[in-house]
CSV table of C-alpha atoms in Angstrom, one decimal:
chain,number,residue,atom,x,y,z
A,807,UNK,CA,45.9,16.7,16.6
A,808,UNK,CA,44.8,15.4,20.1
A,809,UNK,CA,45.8,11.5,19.8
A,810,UNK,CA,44.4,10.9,23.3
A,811,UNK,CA,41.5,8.2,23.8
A,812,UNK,CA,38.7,9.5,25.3
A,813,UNK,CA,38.8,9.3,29.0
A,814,UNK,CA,36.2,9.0,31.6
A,815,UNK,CA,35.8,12.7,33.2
A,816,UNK,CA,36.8,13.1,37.2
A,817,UNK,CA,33.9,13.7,39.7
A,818,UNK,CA,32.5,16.7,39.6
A,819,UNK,CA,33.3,18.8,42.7
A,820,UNK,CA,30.2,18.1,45.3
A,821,UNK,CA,28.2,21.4,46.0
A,822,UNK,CA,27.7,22.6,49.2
A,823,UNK,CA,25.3,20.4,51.6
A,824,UNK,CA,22.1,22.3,51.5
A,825,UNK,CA,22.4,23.0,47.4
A,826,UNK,CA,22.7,19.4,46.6
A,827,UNK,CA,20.0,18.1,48.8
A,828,UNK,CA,17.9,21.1,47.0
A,829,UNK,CA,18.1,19.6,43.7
A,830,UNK,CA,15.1,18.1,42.5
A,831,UNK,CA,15.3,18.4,39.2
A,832,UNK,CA,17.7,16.7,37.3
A,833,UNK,CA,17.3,18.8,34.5
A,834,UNK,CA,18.6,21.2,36.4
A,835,UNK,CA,21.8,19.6,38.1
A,836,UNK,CA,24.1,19.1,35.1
A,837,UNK,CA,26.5,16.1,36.3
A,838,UNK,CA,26.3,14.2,39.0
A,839,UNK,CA,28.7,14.4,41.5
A,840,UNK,CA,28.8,11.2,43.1
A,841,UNK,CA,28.4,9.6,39.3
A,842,UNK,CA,30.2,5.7,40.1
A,843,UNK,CA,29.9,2.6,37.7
A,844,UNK,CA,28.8,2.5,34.3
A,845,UNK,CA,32.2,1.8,33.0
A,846,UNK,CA,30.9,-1.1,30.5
A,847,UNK,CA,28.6,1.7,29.0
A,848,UNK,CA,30.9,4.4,28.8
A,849,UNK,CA,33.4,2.1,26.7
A,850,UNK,CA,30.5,2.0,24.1
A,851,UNK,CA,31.0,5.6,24.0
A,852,UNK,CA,34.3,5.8,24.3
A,853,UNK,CA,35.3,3.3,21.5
A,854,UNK,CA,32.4,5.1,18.9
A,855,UNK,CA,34.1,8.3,19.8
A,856,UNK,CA,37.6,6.6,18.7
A,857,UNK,CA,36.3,4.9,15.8
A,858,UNK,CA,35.3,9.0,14.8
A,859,UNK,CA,38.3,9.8,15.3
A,860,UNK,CA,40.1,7.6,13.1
A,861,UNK,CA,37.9,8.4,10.2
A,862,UNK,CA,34.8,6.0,10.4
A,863,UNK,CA,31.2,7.9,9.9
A,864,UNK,CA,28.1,6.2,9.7
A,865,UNK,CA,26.3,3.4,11.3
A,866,UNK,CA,27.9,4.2,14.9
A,867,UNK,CA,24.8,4.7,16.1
A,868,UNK,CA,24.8,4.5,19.8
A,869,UNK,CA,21.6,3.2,22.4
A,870,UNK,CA,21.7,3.3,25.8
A,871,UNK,CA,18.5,2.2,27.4
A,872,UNK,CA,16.5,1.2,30.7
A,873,UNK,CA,13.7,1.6,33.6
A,874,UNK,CA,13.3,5.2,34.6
A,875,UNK,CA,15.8,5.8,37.6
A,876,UNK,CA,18.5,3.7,35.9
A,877,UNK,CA,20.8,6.4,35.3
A,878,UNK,CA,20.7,7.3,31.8
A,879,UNK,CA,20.8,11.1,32.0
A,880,UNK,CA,23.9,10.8,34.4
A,881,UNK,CA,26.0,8.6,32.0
A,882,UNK,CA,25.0,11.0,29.2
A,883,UNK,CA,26.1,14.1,31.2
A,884,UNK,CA,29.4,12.1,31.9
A,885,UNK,CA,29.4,11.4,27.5
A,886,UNK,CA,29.1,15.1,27.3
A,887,UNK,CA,31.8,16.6,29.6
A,888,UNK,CA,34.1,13.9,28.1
A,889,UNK,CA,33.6,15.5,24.6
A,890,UNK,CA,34.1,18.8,26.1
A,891,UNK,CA,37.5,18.0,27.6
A,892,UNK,CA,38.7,16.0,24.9
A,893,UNK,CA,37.8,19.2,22.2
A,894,UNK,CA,41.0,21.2,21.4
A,895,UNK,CA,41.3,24.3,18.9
A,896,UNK,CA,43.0,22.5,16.6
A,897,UNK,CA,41.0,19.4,17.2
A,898,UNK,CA,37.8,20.8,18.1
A,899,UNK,CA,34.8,18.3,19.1
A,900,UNK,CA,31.2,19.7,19.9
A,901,UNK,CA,28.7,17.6,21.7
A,902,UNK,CA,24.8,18.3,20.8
A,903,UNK,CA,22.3,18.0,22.5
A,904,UNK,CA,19.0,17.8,20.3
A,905,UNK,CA,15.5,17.2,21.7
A,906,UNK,CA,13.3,13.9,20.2
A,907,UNK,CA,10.9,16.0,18.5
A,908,UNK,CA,13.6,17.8,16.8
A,909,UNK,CA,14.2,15.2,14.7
A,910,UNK,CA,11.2,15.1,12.9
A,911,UNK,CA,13.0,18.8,11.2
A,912,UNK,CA,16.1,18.5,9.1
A,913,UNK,CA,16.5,22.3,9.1
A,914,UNK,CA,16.0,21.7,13.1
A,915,UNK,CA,18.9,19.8,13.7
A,916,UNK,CA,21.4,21.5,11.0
A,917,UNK,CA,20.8,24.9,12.8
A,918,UNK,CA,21.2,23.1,16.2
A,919,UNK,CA,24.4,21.9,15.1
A,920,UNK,CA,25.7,24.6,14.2
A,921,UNK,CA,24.6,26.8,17.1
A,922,UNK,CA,26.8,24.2,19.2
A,923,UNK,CA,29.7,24.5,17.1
A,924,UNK,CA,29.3,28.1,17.9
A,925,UNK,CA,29.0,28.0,21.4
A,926,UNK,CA,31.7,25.2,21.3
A,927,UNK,CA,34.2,27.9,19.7
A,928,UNK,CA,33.1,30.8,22.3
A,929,UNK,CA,34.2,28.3,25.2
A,930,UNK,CA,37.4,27.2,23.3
A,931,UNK,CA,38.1,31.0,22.7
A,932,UNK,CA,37.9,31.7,26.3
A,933,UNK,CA,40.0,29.0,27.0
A,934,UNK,CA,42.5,29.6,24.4
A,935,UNK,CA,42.3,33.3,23.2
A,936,UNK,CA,45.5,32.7,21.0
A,937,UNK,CA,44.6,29.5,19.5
A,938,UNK,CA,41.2,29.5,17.9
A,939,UNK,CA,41.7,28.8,14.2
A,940,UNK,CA,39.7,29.7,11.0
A,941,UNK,CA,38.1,26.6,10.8
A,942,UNK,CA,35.7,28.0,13.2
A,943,UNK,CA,35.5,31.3,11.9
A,944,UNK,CA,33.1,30.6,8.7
A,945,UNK,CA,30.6,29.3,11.7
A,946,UNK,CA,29.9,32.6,13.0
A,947,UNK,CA,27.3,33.2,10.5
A,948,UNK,CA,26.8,29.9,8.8
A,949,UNK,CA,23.4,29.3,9.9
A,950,UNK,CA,21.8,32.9,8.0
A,951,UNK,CA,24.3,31.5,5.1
A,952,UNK,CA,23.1,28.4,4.7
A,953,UNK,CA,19.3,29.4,4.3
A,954,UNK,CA,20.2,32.4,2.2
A,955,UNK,CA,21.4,29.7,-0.4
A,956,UNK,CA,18.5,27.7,0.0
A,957,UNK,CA,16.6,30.2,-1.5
A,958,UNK,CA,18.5,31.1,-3.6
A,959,UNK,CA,18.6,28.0,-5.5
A,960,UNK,CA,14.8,27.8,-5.7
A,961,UNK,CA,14.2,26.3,-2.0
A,962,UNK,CA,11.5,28.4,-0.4
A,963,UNK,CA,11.8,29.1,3.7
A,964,UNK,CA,8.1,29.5,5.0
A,965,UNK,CA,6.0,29.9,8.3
A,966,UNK,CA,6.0,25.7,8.7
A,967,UNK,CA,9.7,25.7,7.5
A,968,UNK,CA,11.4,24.4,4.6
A,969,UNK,CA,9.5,24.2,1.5
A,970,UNK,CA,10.9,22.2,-2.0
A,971,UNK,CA,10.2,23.2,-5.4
A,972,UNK,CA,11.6,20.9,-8.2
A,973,UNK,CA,11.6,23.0,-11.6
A,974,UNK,CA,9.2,25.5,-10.3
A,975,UNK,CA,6.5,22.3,-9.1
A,976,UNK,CA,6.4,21.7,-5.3
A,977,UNK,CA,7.6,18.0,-4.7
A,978,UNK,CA,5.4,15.4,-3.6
A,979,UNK,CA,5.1,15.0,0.0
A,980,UNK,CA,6.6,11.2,-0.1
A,981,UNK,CA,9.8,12.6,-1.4
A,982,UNK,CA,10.0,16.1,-0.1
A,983,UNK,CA,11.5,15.2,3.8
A,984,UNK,CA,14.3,12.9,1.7
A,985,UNK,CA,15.0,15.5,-0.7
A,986,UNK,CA,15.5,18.6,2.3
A,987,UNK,CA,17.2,16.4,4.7
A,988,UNK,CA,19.6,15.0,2.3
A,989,UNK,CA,20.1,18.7,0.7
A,990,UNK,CA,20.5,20.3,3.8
A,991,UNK,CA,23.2,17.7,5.3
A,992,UNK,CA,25.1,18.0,2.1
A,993,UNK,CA,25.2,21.3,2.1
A,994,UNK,CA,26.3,21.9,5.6
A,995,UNK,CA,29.0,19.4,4.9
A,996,UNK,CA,31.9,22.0,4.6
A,997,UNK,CA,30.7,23.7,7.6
A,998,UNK,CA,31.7,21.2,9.8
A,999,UNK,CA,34.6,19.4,7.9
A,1000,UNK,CA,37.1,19.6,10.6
A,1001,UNK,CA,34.8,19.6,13.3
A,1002,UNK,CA,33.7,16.0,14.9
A,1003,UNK,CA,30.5,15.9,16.6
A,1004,UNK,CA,28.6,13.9,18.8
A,1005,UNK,CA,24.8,14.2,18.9
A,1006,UNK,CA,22.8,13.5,22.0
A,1007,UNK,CA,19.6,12.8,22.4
A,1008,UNK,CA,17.8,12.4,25.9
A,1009,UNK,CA,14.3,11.3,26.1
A,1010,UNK,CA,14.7,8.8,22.9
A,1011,UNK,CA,11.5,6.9,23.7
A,1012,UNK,CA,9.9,10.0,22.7
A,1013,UNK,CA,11.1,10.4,19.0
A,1014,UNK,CA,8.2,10.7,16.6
A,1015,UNK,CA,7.8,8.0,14.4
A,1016,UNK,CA,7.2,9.8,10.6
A,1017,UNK,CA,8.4,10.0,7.1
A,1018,UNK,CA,10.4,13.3,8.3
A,1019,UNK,CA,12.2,11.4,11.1
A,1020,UNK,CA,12.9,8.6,9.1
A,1021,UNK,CA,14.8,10.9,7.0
A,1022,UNK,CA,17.2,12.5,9.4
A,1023,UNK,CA,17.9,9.6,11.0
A,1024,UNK,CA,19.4,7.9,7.7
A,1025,UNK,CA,21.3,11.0,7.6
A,1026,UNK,CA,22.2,10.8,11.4
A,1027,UNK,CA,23.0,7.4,11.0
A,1028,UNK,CA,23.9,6.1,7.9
A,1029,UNK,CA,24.9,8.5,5.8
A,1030,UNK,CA,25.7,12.0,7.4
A,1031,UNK,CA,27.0,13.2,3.8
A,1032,UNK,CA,30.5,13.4,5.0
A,1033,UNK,CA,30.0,15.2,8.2
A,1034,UNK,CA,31.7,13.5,11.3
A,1035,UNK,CA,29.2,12.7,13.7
A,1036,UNK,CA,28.2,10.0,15.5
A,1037,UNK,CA,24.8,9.9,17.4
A,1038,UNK,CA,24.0,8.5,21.1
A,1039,UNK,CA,20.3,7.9,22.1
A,1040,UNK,CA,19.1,7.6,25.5
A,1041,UNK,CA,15.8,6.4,26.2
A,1042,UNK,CA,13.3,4.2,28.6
A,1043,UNK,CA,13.3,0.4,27.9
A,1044,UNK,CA,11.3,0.5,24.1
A,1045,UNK,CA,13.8,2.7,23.1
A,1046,UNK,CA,15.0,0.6,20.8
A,1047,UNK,CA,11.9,-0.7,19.2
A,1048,UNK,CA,10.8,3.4,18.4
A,1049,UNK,CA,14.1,3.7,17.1
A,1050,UNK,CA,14.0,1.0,14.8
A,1051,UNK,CA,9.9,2.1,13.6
A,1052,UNK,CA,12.2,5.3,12.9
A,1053,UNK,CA,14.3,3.3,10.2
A,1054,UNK,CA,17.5,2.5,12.5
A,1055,UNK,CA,17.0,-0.9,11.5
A,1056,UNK,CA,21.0,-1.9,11.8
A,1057,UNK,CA,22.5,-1.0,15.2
A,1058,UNK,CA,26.3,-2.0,15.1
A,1059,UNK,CA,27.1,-5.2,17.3
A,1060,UNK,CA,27.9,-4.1,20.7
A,1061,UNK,CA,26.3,-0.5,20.5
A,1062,UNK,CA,22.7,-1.1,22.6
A,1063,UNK,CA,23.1,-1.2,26.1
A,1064,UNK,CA,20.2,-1.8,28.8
A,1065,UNK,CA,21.4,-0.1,31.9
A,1066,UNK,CA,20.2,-2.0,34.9
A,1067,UNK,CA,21.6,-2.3,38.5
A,1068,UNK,CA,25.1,-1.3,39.3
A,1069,UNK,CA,27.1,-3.3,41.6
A,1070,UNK,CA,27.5,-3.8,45.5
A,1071,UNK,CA,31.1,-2.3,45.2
A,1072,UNK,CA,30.0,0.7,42.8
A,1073,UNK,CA,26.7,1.4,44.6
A,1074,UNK,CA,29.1,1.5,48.1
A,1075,UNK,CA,31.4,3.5,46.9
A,1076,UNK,CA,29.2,6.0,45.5
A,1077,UNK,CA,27.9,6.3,49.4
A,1078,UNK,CA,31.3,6.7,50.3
A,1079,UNK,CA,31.8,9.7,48.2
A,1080,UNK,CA,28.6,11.0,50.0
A,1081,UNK,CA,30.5,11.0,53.5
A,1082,UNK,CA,33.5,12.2,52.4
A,1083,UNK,CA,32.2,15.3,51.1
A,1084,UNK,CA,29.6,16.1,53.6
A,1085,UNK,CA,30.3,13.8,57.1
A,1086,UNK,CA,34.3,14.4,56.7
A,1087,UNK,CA,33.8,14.3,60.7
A,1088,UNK,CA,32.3,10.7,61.3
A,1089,UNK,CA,34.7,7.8,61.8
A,1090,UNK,CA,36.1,5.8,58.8
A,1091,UNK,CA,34.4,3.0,60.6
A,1092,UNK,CA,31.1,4.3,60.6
A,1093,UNK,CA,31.7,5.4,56.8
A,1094,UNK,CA,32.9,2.1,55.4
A,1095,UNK,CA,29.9,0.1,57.6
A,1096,UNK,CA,27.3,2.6,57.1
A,1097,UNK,CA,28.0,3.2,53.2
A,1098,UNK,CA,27.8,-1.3,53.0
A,1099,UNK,CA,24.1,-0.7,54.9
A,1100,UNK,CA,22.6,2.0,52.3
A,1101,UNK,CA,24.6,0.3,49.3
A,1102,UNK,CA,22.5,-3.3,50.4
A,1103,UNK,CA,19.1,-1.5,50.6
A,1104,UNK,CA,19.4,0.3,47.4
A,1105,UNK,CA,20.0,-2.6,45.8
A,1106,UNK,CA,22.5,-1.0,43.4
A,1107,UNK,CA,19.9,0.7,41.7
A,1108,UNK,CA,20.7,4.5,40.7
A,1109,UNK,CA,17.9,5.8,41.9
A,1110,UNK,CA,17.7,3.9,45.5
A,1111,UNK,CA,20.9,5.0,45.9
A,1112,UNK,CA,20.3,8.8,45.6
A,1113,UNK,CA,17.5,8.4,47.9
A,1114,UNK,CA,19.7,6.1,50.4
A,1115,UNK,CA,22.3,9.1,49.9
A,1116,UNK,CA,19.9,11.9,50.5
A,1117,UNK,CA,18.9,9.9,53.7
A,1118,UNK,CA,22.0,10.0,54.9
A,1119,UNK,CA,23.0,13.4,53.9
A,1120,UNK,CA,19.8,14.9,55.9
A,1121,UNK,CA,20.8,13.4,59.0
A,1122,UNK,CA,24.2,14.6,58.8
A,1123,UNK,CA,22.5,18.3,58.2
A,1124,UNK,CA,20.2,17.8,60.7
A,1125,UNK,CA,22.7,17.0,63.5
A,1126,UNK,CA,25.5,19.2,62.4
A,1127,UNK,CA,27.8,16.3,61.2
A,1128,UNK,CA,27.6,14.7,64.8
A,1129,UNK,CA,26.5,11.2,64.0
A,1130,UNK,CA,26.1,8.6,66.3
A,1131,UNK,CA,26.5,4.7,65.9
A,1132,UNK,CA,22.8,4.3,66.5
A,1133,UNK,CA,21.3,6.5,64.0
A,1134,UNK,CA,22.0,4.2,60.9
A,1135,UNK,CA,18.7,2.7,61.9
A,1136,UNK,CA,16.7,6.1,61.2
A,1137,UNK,CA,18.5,6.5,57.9
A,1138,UNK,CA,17.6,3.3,56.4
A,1139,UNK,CA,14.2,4.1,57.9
A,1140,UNK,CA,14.3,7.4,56.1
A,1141,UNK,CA,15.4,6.0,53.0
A,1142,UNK,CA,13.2,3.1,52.4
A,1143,UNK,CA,10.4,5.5,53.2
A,1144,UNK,CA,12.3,7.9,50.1
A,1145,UNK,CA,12.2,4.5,48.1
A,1146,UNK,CA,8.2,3.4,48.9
A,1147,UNK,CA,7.4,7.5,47.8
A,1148,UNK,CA,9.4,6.5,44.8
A,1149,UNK,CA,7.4,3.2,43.4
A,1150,UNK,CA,3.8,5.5,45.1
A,1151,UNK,CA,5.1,7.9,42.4
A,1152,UNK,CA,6.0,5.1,39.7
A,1153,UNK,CA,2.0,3.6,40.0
A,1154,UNK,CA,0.9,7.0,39.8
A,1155,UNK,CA,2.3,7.0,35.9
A,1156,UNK,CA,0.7,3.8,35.4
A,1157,UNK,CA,-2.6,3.8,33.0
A,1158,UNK,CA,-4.3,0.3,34.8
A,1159,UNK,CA,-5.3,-0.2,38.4
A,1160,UNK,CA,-2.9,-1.6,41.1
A,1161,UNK,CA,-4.5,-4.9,41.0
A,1162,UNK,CA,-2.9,-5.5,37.2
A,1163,UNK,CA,0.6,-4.8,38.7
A,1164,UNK,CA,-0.2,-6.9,41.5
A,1165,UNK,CA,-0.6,-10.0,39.7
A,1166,UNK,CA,2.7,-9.4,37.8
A,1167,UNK,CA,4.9,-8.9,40.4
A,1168,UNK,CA,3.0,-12.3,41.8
A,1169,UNK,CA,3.6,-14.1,39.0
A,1170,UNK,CA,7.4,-13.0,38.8
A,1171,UNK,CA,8.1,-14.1,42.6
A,1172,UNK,CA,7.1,-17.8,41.9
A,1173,UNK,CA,9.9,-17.7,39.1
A,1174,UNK,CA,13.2,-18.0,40.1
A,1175,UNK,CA,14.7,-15.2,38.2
A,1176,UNK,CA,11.5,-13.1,37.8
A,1177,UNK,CA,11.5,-13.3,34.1
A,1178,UNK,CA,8.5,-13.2,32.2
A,1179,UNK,CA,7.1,-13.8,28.4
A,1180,UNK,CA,5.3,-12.0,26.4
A,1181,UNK,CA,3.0,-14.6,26.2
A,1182,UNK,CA,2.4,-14.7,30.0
A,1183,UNK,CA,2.1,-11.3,30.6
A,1184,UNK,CA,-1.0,-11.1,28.1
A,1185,UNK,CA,-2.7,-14.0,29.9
A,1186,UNK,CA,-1.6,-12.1,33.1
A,1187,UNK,CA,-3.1,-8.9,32.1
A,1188,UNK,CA,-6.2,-9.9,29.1
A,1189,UNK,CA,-9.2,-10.2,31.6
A,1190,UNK,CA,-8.0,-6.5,33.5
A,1191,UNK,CA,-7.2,-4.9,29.8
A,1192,UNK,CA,-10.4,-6.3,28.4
A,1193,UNK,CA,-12.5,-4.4,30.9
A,1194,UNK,CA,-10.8,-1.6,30.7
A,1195,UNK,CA,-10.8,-1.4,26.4
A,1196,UNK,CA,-6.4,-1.2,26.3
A,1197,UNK,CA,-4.9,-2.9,23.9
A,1198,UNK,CA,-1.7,-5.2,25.3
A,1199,UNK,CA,0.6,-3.0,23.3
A,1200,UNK,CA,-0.9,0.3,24.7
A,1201,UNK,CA,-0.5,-1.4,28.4
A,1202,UNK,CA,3.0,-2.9,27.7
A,1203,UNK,CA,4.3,0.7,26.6
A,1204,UNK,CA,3.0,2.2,29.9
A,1205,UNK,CA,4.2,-0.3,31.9
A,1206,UNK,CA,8.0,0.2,30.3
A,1207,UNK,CA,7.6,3.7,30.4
A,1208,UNK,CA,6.3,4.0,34.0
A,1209,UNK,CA,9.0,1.5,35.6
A,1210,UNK,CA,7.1,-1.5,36.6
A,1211,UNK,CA,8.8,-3.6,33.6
A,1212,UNK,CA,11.5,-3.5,31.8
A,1213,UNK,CA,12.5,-5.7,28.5
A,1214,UNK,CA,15.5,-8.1,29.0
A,1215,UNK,CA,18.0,-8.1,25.8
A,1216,UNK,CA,18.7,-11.6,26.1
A,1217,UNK,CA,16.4,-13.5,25.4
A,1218,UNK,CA,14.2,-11.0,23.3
A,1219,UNK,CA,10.3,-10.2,24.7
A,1220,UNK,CA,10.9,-10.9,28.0
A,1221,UNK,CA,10.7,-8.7,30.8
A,1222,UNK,CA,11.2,-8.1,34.4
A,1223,UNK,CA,10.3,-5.6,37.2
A,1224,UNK,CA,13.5,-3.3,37.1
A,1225,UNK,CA,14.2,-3.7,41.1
A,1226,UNK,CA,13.8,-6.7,43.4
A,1227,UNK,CA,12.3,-4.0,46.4
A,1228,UNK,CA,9.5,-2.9,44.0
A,1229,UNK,CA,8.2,-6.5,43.3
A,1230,UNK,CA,8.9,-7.0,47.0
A,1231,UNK,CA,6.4,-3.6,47.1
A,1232,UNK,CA,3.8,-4.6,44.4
A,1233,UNK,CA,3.4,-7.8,46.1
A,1234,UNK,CA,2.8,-6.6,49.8
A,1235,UNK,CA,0.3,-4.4,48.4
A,1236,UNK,CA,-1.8,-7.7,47.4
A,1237,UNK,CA,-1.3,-9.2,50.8
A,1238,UNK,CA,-2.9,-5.4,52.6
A,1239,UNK,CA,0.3,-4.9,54.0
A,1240,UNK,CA,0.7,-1.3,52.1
A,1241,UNK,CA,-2.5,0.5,52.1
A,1242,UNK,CA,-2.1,2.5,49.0
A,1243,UNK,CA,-4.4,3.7,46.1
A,1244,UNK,CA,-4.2,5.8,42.8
């Protein structure tokens, strides 16, 4: 057995110069490799991974939530490589990565499960070609197995999926998703006895609220039928709230985290890793004072400081690593014009006009810490969402989704604009100092 705790993976090696500052897509990149911070959030991980480990399954439920650009999809990539590293042949660990919509479709996520297991066993075979024990063998073809027995027993497998028949009489539709999820769970049980996995699931805010979901998630969460998984959800700020519509109404105490800015230090030395892999050439000086100049503008938030970095890493391309104590100024000019095209793109997502965001970010800079109500924001926002017919919740979802707010955990129904620079942003829009329309 591998008695280790989980550890926080290394960086990831950087890529060359051009390839990295290619990537646009961050579905694309796999981990980040200038990932710093979020060492709070990975210890949620890391002790619901443990607590698997020693035997406890169920209600380990995992949320990790915030503003788009707060670095969600990182931390998860960092989740998922620690899984990976930790999984040994004779303690193997699979992490699964299942899209919202999946699980609306017990059969869905068994079959994805498996196929990970799978693929988790090819990797450990390549690894260790000696090693691979017969715990993993039964896998090969558990997936056809499984919904050979189905039938068998009466369970029908049609063009919409899985269909149940009790004593010959097709269930009722209230009963059926509970009856197939439960069955299925149970019966892939001794699949994946020795085998600890943990689910991921990107995307959360998306999950569809139904009977079906309800379903797998009781099986995800509370009663995985003696499989040893644990499940990790990340998601915009309402995650949470779409979760709990989905039945997750008991989250274990210390298990929801709202990402938000990372620190001076963290966001600094993530710059730092920036020069050292592509301005190896440029003083220590200029690293240590330029990296403090990108880390302030960013503001520590993820996003900022992947466009402060790109900033930087362009110049360095574009002059062939021969930087000059002057030319900090045109890379925090570069990258707050890479942070403006990033809130231009935010608005664009947004479902009311400018003015409505406008008034928010207004009202938040005559608070002191920016915080607003519920109650406010409706009496903000009720003469603009009466003329144009949205309901508040409608225009409160949009707003989470697109950026512009983000719901504070303590206290409950009260919200902020994510980063200082964007209310800074909204509001110089209502003085005509940024000419900009949808």
């Amino acid at each position: 057995m591998n008695n280790e705790s989980f550890r926080k993976p290394r960086p990831v090696e950087a890529p060359p110069l051009d390839e990295w500052l290619g990537r646009v897509d961050r579905a694309e990149v796999g981990r980040e490799p200038f990932f710093c911070g979020r060492d709070e959030e990975y210890k949620i991980f890391q002790k619901a991974a443990n607590s698997l480990k020693s035997g406890h399954i169920g209600g380990g439920t995992m949320i990790f939530q915030g503003a788009p650009g707060a670095g969600k999809t990182a931390l998860m990539m960092e989740c998922m490589e620690a899984v990976r590293l930790h999984s040994t042949p004779e303690d193997p660990w699979v992490a699964v990565s299942i899209g919202p919509a999946t699980l609306r479709s017990a059969s869905g996520v068994v079959m994805i499960m498996i196929e990970e297991a799978n693929r988790e066993r090819e990797r450990l075979l390549e690894k260790f070609p000696k090693r691979i024990p017969g715990k993993f063998e039964k896998l090969k073809v558990a997936g056809q197995k499984l919904l050979s027995e189905l039938v068998k027993r009466g369970y029908t497998v049609g063009a919409g999926g899985l269909d149940v028949t009790m004593h010959g009489k097709p269930a009722s539709a209230h009963n059926q998703e509970d009856i197939l999820a439960d069955l299925l769970f149970r019966d892939a049980a001794p699949l994946f006895k020795d085998i600890h996995m943990v689910i991921f699931v990107d995307e959360a805010q998306n999950t569809p609220v139904s009977e079906s979901t309800t379903a797998v998630m009781d099986c995800l969460h509370r009663d995985a039928k003696g499989i040893p998984l644990v499940t990790a959800f990340f998601g915009l700020s309402d995650t949470k709230v779409v979760l709990r519509q989905c039945g997750l109404s008991r989250f274990a105490r210390g298990r929801v985290a709202t990402l938000d800015i990372l620190s001076h230090e963290e966001a600094a030395s993530a710059l730092q890793s920036v020069f050292n892999a592509y301005g190896p050439e440029i003083s220590a000086t200029f690293q240590t004072a330029w990296a403090d100049e990108l880390a302030r503008l960013s503001q520590g938030w993820p996003q900022h400081v992947k466009c402060v970095s790109v900033a930087a890493a362009s110049l360095i391309r574009d002059h062939e690593g021969r930087i000059e104590k002057n030319m900090l100024a045109e890379i925090l000019k570069h990258g707050q014009e890479l942070m403006e095209d990033y809130y231009s793109f935010r608005l664009e997502a947004c479902s009311e006009d400018t003015v409505v965001y406008e008034q928010i970010a207004r009202a938040a800079g005559e608070i002191p810490n920016g915080v607003l109500s519920r109650t406010c924001l409706r009496k903000i926002t009720a003469s603009f969402l009466k003329e144009s017919n949205t309901t508040f919740d409608d225009f409160l979802t949009n707003a989470l989704h697109a950026g512009v707010l983000m719901e504070l955990n303590q206290p409950p129904k009260h919200y902020r604009i994510p980063i200082p620079s964007f209310g800074d942003f909204l509001r110089e829009m209502s003085e005509g100092k940024i000419n900009y329309s949808i």
